[in-house]
Every structure is written in C-alpha cells, then in structure tokens.
Short mmCIF file of C-alpha atoms in Angstrom, two decimals:
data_model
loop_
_atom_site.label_atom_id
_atom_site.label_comp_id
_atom_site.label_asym_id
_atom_site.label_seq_id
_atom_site.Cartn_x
_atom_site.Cartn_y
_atom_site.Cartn_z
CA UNK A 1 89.37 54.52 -7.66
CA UNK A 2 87.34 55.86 -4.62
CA UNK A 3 86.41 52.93 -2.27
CA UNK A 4 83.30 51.27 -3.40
CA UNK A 5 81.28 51.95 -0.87
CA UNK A 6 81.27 55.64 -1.30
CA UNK A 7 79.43 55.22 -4.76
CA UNK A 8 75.37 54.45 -4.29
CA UNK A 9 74.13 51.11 -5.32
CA UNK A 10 73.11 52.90 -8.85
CA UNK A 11 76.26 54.20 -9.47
CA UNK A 12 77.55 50.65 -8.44
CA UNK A 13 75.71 49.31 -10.84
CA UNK A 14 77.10 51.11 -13.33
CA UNK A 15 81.19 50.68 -12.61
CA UNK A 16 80.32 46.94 -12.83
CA UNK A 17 78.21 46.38 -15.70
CA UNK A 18 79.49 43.67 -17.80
CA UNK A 19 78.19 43.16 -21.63
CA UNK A 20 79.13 45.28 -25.02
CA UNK A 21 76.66 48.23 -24.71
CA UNK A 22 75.38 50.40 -21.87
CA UNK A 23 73.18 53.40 -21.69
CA UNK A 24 73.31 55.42 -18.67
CA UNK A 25 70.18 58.21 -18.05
CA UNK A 26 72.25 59.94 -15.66
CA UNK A 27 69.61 63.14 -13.64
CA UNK A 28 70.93 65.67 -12.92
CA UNK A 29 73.06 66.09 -10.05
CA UNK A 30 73.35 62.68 -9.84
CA UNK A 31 77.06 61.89 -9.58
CA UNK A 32 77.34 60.99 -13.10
CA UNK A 33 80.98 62.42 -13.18
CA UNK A 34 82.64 60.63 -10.32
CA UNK A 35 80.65 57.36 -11.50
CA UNK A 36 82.19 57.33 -15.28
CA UNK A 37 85.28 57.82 -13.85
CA UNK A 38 84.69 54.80 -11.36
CA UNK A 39 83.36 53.00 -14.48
CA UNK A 40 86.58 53.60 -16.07
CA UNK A 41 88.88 53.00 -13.49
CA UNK A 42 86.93 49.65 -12.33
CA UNK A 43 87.80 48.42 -16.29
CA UNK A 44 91.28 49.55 -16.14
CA UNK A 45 92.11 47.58 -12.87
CA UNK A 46 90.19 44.48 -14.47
CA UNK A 47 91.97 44.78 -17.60
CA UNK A 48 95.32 46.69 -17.06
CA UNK A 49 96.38 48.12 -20.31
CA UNK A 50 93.06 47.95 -21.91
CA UNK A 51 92.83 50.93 -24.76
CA UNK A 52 89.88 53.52 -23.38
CA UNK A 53 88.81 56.12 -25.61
CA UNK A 54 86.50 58.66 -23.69
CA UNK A 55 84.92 61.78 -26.04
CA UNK A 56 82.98 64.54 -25.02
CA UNK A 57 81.22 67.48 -26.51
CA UNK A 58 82.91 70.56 -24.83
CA UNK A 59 86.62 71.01 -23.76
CA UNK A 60 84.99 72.16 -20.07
CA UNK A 61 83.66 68.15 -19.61
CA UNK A 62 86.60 67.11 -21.36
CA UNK A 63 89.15 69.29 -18.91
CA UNK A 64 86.62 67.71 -15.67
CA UNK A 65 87.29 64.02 -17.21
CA UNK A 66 90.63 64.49 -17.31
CA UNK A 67 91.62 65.96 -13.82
CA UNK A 68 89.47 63.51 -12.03
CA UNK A 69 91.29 60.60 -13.96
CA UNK A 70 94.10 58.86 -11.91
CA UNK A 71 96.93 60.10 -12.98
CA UNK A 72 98.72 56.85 -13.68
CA UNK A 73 95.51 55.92 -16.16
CA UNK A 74 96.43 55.57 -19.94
CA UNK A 75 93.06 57.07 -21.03
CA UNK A 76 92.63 59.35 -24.33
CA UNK A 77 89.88 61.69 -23.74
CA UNK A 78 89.23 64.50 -26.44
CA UNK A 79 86.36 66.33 -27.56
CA UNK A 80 84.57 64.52 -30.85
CA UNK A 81 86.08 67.55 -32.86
CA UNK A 82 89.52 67.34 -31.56
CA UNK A 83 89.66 63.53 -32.23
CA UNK A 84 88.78 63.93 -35.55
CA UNK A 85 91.34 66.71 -36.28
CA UNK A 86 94.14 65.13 -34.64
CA UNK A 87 93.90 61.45 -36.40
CA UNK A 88 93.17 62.91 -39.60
CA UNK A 89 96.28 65.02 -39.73
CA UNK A 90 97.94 61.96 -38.39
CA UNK A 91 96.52 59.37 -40.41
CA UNK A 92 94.67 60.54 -43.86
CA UNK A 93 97.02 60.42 -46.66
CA UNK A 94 95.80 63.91 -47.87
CA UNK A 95 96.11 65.81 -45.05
CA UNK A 96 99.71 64.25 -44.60
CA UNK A 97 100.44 65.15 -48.07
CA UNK A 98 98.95 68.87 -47.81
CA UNK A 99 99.29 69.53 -43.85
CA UNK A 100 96.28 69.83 -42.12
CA UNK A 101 93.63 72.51 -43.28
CA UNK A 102 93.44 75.98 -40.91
CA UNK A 103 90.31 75.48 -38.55
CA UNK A 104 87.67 78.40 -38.76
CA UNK A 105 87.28 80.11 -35.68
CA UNK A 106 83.65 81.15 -34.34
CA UNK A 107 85.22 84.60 -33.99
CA UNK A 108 85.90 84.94 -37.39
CA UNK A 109 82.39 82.17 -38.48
CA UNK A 110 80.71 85.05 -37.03
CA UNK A 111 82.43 88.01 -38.82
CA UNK A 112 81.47 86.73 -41.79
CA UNK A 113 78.19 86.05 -41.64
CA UNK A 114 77.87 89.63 -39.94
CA UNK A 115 79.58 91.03 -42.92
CA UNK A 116 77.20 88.96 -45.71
CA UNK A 117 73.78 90.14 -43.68
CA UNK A 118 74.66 93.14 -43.92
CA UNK A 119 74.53 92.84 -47.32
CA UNK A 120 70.76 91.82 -47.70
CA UNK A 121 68.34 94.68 -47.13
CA UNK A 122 65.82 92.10 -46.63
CA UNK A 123 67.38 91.32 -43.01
CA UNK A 124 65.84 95.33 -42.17
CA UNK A 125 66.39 95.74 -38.39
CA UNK A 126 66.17 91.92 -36.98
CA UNK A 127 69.40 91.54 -35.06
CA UNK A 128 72.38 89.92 -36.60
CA UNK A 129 73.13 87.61 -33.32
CA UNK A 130 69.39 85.95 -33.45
CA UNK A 131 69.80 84.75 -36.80
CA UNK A 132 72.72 83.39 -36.56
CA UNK A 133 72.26 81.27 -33.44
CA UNK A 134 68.75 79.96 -33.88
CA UNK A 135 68.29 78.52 -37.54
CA UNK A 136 65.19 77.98 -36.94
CA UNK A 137 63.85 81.21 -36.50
CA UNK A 138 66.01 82.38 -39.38
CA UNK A 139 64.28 80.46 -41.20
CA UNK A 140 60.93 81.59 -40.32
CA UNK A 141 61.86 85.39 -40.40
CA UNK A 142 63.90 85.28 -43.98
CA UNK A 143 62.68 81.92 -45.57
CA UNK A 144 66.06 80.52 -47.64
CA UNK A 145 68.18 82.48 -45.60
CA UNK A 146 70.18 79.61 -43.77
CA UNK A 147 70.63 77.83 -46.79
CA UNK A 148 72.16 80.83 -49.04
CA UNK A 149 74.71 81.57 -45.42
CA UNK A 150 75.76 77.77 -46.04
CA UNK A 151 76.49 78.37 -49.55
CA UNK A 152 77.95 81.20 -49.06
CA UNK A 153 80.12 79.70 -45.96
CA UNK A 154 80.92 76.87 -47.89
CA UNK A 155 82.55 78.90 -50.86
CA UNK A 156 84.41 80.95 -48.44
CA UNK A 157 85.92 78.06 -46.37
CA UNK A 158 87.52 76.33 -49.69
CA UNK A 159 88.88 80.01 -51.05
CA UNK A 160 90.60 80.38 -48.02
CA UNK A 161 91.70 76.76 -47.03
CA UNK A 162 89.44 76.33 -43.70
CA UNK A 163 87.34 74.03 -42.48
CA UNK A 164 85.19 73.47 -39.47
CA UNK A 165 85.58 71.22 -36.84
CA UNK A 166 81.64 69.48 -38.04
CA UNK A 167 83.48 69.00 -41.53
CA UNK A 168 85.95 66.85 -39.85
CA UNK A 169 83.23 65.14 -38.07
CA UNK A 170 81.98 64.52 -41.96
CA UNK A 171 85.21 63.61 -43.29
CA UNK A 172 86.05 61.26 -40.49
CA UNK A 173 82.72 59.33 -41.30
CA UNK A 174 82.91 59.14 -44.34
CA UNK A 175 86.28 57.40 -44.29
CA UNK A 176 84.73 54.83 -42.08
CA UNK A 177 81.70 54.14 -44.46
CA UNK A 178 83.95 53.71 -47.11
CA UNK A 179 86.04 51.12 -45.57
CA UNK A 180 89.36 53.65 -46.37
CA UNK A 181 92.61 51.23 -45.09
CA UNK A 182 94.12 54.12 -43.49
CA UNK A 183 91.05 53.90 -41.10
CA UNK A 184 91.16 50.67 -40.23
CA UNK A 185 94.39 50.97 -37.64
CA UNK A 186 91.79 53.36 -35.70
CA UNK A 187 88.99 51.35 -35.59
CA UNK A 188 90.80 48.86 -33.95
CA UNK A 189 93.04 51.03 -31.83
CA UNK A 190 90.21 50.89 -28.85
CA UNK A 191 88.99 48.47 -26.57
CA UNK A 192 85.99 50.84 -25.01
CA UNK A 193 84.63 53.73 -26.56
CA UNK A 194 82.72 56.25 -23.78
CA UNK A 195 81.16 58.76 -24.60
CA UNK A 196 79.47 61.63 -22.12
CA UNK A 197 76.74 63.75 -22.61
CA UNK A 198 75.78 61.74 -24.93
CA UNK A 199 72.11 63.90 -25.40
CA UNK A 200 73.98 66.52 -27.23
CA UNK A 201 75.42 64.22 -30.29
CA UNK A 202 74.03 64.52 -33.66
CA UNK A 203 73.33 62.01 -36.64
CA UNK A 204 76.84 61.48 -37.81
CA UNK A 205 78.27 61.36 -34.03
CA UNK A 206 76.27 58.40 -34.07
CA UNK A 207 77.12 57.14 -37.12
CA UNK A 208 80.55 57.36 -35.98
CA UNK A 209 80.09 54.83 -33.39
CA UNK A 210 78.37 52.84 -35.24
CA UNK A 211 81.18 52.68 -37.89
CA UNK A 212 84.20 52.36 -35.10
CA UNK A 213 82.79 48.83 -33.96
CA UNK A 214 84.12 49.19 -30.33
CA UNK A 215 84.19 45.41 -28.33
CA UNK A 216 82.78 47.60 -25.52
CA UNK A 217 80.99 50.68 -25.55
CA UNK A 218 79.14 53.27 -22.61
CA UNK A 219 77.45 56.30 -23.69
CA UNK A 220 75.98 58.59 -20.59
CA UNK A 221 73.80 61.68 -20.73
CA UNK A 222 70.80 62.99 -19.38
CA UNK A 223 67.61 63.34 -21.95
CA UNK A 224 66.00 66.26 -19.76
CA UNK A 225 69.33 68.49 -20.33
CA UNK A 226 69.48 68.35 -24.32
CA UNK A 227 69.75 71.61 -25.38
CA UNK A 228 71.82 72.21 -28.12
CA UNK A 229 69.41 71.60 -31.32
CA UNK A 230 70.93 74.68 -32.73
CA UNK A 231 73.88 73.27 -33.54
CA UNK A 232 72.16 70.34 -35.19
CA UNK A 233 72.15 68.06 -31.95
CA UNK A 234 68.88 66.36 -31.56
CA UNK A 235 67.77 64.24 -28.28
CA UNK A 236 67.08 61.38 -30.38
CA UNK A 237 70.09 59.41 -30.62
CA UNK A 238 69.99 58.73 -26.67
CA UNK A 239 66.30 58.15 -26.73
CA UNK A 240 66.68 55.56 -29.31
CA UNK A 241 70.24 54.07 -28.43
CA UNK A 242 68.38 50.55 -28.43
CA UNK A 243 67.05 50.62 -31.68
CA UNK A 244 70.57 51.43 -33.01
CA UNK A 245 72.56 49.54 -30.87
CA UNK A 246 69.89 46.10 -30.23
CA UNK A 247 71.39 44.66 -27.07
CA UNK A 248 72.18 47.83 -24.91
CA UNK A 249 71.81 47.37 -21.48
CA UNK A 250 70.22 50.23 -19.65
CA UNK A 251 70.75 51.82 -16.30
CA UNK A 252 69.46 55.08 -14.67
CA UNK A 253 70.92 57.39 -12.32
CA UNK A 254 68.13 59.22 -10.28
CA UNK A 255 69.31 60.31 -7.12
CA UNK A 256 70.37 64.37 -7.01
CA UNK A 257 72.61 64.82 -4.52
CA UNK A 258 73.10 68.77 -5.37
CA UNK A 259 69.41 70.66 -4.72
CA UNK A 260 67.60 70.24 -2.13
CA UNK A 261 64.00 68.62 -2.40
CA UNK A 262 61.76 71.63 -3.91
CA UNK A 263 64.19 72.75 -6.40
CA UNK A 264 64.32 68.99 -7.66
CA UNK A 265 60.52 69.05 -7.44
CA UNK A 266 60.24 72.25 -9.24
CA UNK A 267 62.95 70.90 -12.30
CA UNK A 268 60.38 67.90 -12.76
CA UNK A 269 57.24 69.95 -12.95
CA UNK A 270 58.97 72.19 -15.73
CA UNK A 271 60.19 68.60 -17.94
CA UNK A 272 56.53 67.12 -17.68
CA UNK A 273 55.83 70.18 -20.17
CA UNK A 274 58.13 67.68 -22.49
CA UNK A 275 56.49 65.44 -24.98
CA UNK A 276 59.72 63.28 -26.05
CA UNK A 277 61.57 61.61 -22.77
CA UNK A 278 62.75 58.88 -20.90
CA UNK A 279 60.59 58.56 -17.47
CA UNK A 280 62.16 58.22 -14.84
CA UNK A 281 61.88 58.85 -10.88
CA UNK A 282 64.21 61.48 -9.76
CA UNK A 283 64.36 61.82 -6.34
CA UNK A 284 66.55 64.16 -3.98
CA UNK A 285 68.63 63.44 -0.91
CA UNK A 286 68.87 66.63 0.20
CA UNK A 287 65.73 67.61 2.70
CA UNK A 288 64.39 70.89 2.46
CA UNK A 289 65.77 72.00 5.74
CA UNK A 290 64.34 75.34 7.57
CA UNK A 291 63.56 77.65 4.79
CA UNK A 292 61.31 76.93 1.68
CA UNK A 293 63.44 77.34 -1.41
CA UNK A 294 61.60 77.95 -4.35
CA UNK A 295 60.46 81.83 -4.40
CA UNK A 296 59.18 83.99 -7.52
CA UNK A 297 59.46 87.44 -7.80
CA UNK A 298 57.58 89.70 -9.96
CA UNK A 299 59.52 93.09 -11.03
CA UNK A 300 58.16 95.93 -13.32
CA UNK A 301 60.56 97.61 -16.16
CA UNK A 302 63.57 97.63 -15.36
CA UNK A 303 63.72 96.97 -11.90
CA UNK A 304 66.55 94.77 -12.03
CA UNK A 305 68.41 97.82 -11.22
CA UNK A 306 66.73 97.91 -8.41
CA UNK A 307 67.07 94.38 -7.38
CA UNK A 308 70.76 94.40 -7.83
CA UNK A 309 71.20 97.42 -5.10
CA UNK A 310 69.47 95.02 -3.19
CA UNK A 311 71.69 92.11 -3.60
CA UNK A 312 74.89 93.47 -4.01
CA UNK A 313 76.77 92.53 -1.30
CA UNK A 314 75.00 88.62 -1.33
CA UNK A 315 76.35 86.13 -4.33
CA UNK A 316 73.53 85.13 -6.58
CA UNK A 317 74.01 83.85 -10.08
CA UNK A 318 71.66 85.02 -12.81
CA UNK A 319 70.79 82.61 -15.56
CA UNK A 320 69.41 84.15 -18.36
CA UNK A 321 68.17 82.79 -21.75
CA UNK A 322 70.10 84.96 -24.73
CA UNK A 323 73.22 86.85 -24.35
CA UNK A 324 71.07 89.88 -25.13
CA UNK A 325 69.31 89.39 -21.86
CA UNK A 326 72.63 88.64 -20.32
CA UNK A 327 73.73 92.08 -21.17
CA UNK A 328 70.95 94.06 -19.85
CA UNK A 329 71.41 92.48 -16.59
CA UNK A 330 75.09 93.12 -16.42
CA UNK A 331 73.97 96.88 -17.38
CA UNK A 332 71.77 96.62 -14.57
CA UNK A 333 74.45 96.48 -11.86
CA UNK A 334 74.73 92.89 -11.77
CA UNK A 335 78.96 91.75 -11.23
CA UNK A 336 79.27 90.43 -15.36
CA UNK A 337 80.68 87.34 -13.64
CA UNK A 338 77.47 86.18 -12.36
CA UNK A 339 75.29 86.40 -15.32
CA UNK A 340 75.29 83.50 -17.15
CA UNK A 341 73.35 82.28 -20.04
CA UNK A 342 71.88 79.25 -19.32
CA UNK A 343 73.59 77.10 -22.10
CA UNK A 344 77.26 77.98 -20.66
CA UNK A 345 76.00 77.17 -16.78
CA UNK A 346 75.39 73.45 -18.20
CA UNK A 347 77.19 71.47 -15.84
CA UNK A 348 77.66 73.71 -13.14
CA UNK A 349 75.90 74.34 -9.99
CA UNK A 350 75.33 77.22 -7.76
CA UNK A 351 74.26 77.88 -4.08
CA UNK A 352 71.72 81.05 -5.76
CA UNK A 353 70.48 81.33 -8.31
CA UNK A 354 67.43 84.03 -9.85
CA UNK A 355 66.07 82.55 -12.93
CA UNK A 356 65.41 85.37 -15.73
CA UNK A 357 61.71 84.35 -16.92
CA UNK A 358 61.32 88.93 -17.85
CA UNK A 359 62.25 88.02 -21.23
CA UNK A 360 64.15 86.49 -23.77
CA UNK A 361 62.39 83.55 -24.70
CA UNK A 362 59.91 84.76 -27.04
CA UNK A 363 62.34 84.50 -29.93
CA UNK A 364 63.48 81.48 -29.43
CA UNK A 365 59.92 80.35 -30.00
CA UNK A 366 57.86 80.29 -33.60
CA UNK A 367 56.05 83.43 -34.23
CA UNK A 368 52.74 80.74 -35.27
CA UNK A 369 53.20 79.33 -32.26
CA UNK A 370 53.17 82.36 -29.89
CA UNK A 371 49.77 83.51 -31.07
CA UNK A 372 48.23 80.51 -30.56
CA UNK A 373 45.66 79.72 -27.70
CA UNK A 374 47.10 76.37 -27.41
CA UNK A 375 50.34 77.31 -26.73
CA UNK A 376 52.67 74.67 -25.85
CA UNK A 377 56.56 75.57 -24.94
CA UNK A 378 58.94 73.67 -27.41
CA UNK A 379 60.20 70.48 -26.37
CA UNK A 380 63.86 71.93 -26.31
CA UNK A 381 63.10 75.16 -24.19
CA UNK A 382 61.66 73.06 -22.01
CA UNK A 383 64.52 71.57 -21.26
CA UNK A 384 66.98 74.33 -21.22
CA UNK A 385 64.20 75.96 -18.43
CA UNK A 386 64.84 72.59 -16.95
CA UNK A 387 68.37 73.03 -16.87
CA UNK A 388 68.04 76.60 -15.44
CA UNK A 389 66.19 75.17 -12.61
CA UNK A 390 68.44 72.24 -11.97
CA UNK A 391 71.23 74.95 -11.26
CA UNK A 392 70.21 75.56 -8.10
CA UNK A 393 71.66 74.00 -4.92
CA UNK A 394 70.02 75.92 -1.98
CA UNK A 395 67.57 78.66 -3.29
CA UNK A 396 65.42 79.13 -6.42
CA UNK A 397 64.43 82.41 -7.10
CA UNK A 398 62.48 83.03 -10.70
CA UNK A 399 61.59 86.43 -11.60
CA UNK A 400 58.49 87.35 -14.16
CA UNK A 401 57.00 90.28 -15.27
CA UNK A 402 54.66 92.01 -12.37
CA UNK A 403 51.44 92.56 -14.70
CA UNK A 404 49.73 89.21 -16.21
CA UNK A 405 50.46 89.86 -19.84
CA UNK A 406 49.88 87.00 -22.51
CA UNK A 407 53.45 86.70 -23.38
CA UNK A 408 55.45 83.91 -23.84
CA UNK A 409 57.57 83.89 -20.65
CA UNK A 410 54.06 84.93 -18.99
CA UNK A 411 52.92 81.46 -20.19
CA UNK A 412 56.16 79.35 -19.49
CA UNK A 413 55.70 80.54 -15.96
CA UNK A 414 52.52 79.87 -15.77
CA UNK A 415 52.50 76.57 -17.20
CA UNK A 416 55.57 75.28 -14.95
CA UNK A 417 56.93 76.63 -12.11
CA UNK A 418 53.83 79.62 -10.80
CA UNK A 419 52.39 76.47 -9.08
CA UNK A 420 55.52 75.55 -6.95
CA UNK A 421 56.93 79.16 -6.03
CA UNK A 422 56.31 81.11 -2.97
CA UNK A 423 55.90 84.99 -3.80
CA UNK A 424 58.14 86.92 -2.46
CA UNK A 425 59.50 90.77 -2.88
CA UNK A 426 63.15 91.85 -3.07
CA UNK A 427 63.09 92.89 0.48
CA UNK A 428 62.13 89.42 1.98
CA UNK A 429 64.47 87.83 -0.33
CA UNK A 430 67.35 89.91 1.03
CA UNK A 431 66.23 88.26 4.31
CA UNK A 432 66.26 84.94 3.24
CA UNK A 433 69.59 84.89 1.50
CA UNK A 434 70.97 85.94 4.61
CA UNK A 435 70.65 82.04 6.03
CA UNK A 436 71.76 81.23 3.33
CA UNK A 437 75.25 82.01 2.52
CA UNK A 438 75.79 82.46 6.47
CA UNK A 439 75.78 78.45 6.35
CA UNK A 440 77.48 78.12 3.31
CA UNK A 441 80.49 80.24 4.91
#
C-alpha cells in the first residue's frame, strides 16, 4: 500500500473504517481509485488471507482495479456479468451437465433487432440505433414496441441456445433466493464483498448482495455520475443503501484533485438541475491559475468544420451525447480518436475538452416534455451533462448553437452552464489553448 500519509484524511477515513457496511459518495475526481485499493490493501495486511471479492460494472474499471492491485494480493475482481458466468458454469448442476450456454454478443443483439424493425412499417423513417438504445423513447414513439423486441429476443435466444450476460445476473439470483445447496459454497466463499461504481447497479445487483450475506461489505460510487438507466440501472440503490442495508456507515469523498476550480464549479451548477441526490460539498484543490477556464462558443451550421481547421494541430477531446453526433464531428475533420461519446469517457479525464451542447440531446428527452414551458432537463441527462463537464482537467470549452432558438440543448445551456462561461470565438480559443498544452508538455 502507498504510505498513509499520501492519502487525505477522507480517503483515510475510508481504508480504516471498521464495521459490516460502508457507503462511500466518492466526487468526482476524488481519488476514489487509489483509495479502494488502499481500502483493500489496509484489510489484507490486517487480515492476511482474508477472501476479497471486488465486482465492477465494466471490464475498463475492472482492468484499472486490477493493475493497481499489489501484485502479491489474492483478490478476485470480475465484472458482475463475468462472476455470474464463470461460477455458474463451475458450480450449477445444469450448466455442468449441458456446458455452459453461448453468450449473445451486442454485435449480433443488435443485428437482430435491426433485422426485426425492419420488419414493422410502423417504425417509417425513425432511426434503428435510437430505438434501440433509449427504451424509453421507444416507447413513446411506437407504444408496445420494447415489449414485442423482448419477446421476440427472448424466443430467439432459447432457439439458438444463448443467453445474455443480465440472464445470468437472473439466474444467479434466483439460485440464492431459493436457498439452491450448490450456492451455498459461494455465499460463504468471501469475507468482503466491494463493489465500485456502485450508482450504475440495478434491482437484482442489489438483490444479489443482499442474498450473498458478506461479514463485510463496501460499495463506492458517485450519485452525480449515474448514467446508465438505459440499461435498466437506476440511481436508487446507492441513494437508499441505508434503508436496505440498516447499519451502513457512510463516508464522502469531496475533494477533486483533477479540474481546476471553475470547471468543478461549473459541474455543480449543472447537478443542482437534479431533483434526486446526495448533497454534498465538493470542493477543488486545484486553483484556477492565470487563465479563466470555462469558455462557450457559439457556432452556426456546420461550422465544426471550421473549428477543427482551427484546432488541428492542438489536442482537444470532443464529448458528444449520441454516436450520431459523434459521427458528424469525426466527418467534420475532427481525429475519430478524440470524439468520444460521453458515456464511454466515464472515468477518464482530459486536459481539453469542447463539450457538444449543437445537438443531440433532444431525443434523449420526451417529446411532452420538450414542448413544455416548464421544461425541466431529466434527472439522468443531467447527470451525464455533469459527467461531460467533470471531464475536464484544464479547459472547458461548451459549444451551442449561435442563434437563441427554443430547443432543447438551447435550454440545457441556458439553464446550467450560460451563467458560468466566458464567450469566446474560435480564434481566441486557439490563443488560449496555446498556454495550455505548452505547460502540459
């Protein structure tokens, strides 16, 4: 472990908490990382040989967890969905029997559901890619169209032998519930149970932990970064972790040691836009420095063009909301390598970055709720704006639309971040980036 006076006297905190349960609200940019990993090595040299169980959400947090783990640490870390494969094929009596099922690839998820819209000519001209990744709006656009894909999915996947990794999620819970012997060598196979970014679980994620009865048990995440409610996460479990689990002991990580003061100013003005949360204080240890960080910069149709000829030789990231957006900036001149959409920059960081507020975020919004004078963003776009923001280690640039125009990114800008930006135009910013990544080199 590092020595333990490099960690803050949060993250201290945290390494030694003693008692069953604990809930870290971990900001972003906080350290939260190098602290589980401090949390985990503190236990391991207070209990050598203790059984630690660490699960994730992504292979990308699960690959970080791993290489930061001493290398002489007897840890299992997996993603949820991994777990659940691997102990099932290894443990239930008719997977053993059969061999495990074939896993259905998102590739080939995708190709399917492709194939079976294009076999309703009520879909008309709405694009393929927006109904399948927002259910929601599905939904709204072709009421009973999600539930006729499941069906539909569901009779495919048992003609052809597959499964899904959430069906082994299912599976795996249901085993517990039902008390199944060939479960009960896992459940006590652990000694600590951790699990990280813990906004992003769902219902039966919980319910797994609840069911596995871990002596000790840490869940971390970061309420203000849950954005993932279209795969049927919801924010919930981790604001109510109390109520499920009655004597969890809370701590909070608020210092951001990544973005300098504005940008961590600007993150918070955009999250006060969101109605469910747990309050808390962020504060940055960066200074601002010389040069105010926090710009916006209004473009007309399709000047991106433009503003990449501008910036080509500097390297800014663009965060975008929908991989449709993320393709017109890539046609635009941008390097494909630095246009992200803002879901697969979670958990990254970035000296630059211009935040795409042109477009894109109408459809991920409620056609009832666009036209209404009381518009109020969606809890969960809040936060993945948030997240956009939070990006950013030096400079914040967000781009809008150049004429005031009631649409929805119009009104997101308005509403969060017009208040806290400095206008600027692509010449000036070419100027200020120069500072920039002349320090950074």
């Amino acid at each position: 472990m590092q020595a333990f006076e490099t960690f803050s006297e949060e993250q201290r905190k945290v390494i030694q908490a003693s008692g069953a349960i604990q809930r870290v609200v971990a900001a972003a940019g906080s350290g939260k990382t190098r602290t589980v990993i401090g949390f985990v090595s503190n236990r391991l040299r207070e209990r050598p040989g203790a059984r630690v169980l660490m699960l994730s959400f992504s292979r990308k947090a699960v690959a970080e967890l791993r290489s930061r783990l001493p290398e002489q640490a007897k840890v299992e870390v997996s993603t949820f969905h991994s777990f659940c494969y691997r102990h099932l094929a290894r443990l239930d009596p008719r997977f053993r029997s059969k061999g495990p099922p074939g896993i259905l690839q998102k590739a080939r998820r995708v190709r399917f559901l492709c194939e079976e819209l294009a076999r309703l000519p009520e879909i008309g001209g709405i694009p393929y890619e927006l109904l399948i990744e927002n259910r929601g709006l599905c939904e709204e656009l072709v009421p009973g169209l999600p539930a006729l894909l499941d069906r539909r999915l569901a009779r495919f996947k048992k003609s052809n032998g597959l499964v899904e990794f959430e069906d082994l999620i299912g599976r795996m819970v249901r085993g517990l519930a039902h008390g199944r012997p060939y479960l009960d060598r896992l459940r006590e196979s652990y000694d600590l149970i951790l699990v990280d970014e813990f906004q992003d679980t769902d219902p039966r994620q919980l319910e797994f932990l609840r069911l596995m009865r871990s002596p000790e048990m840490l869940v971390v995440g970061d309420d203000y970064q849950a954005i993932y409610g279209f795969r049927g996460a919801t924010v919930e479990p981790f604001l109510k972790f109390p109520k499920h689990f009655p004597d969890t002991r809370t701590f909070q990580l608020r210092q951001n040691y990544r973005s300098l003061s504005p940008i961590v100013r600007a993150g918070l003005r955009v999250i006060r836009q969101s109605s469910k949360q747990i309050k808390k204080r962020v504060v940055a240890v960066r200074s601002e420095g010389d040069a105010p960080p926090v710009f916006s910069l209004a473009l007309g149709p399709n000047q991106e063009s433009e503003l990449a000829r501008d910036l080509k030789k500097t390297n800014v990231t663009v965060l975008v909301r929908t991989n449709a957006r993320r393709r017109h900036w890539v046609r635009s001149g941008f390097p494909s390598t630095s246009v992200l959409t803002i879901h697969s920059a979670k958990g990254l960081e970035f000296p630059v970055v211009i935040l795409d507020l042109l477009d894109g975020w109408s459809q991920c919004v409620p056609m009832d709720q666009r036209r209404s004078r009381r518009f109020r963003p969606p809890d969960e776009e809040v936060r993945v704006l948030y997240v956009g923001t939070s990006r950013a280690r030096d400079l914040l640039i967000v781009v809008h639309g150049a004429r005031e125009q009631e649409t929805v990114e119009g009104l997101y800008f308005e509403r969060t971040l017009a208040g806290i930006c400095r206008p600027t135009s692509p010449g000036q910013l070419t100027r200020r980036l120069e500072p920039v990544f002349r320090d950074a080199a």
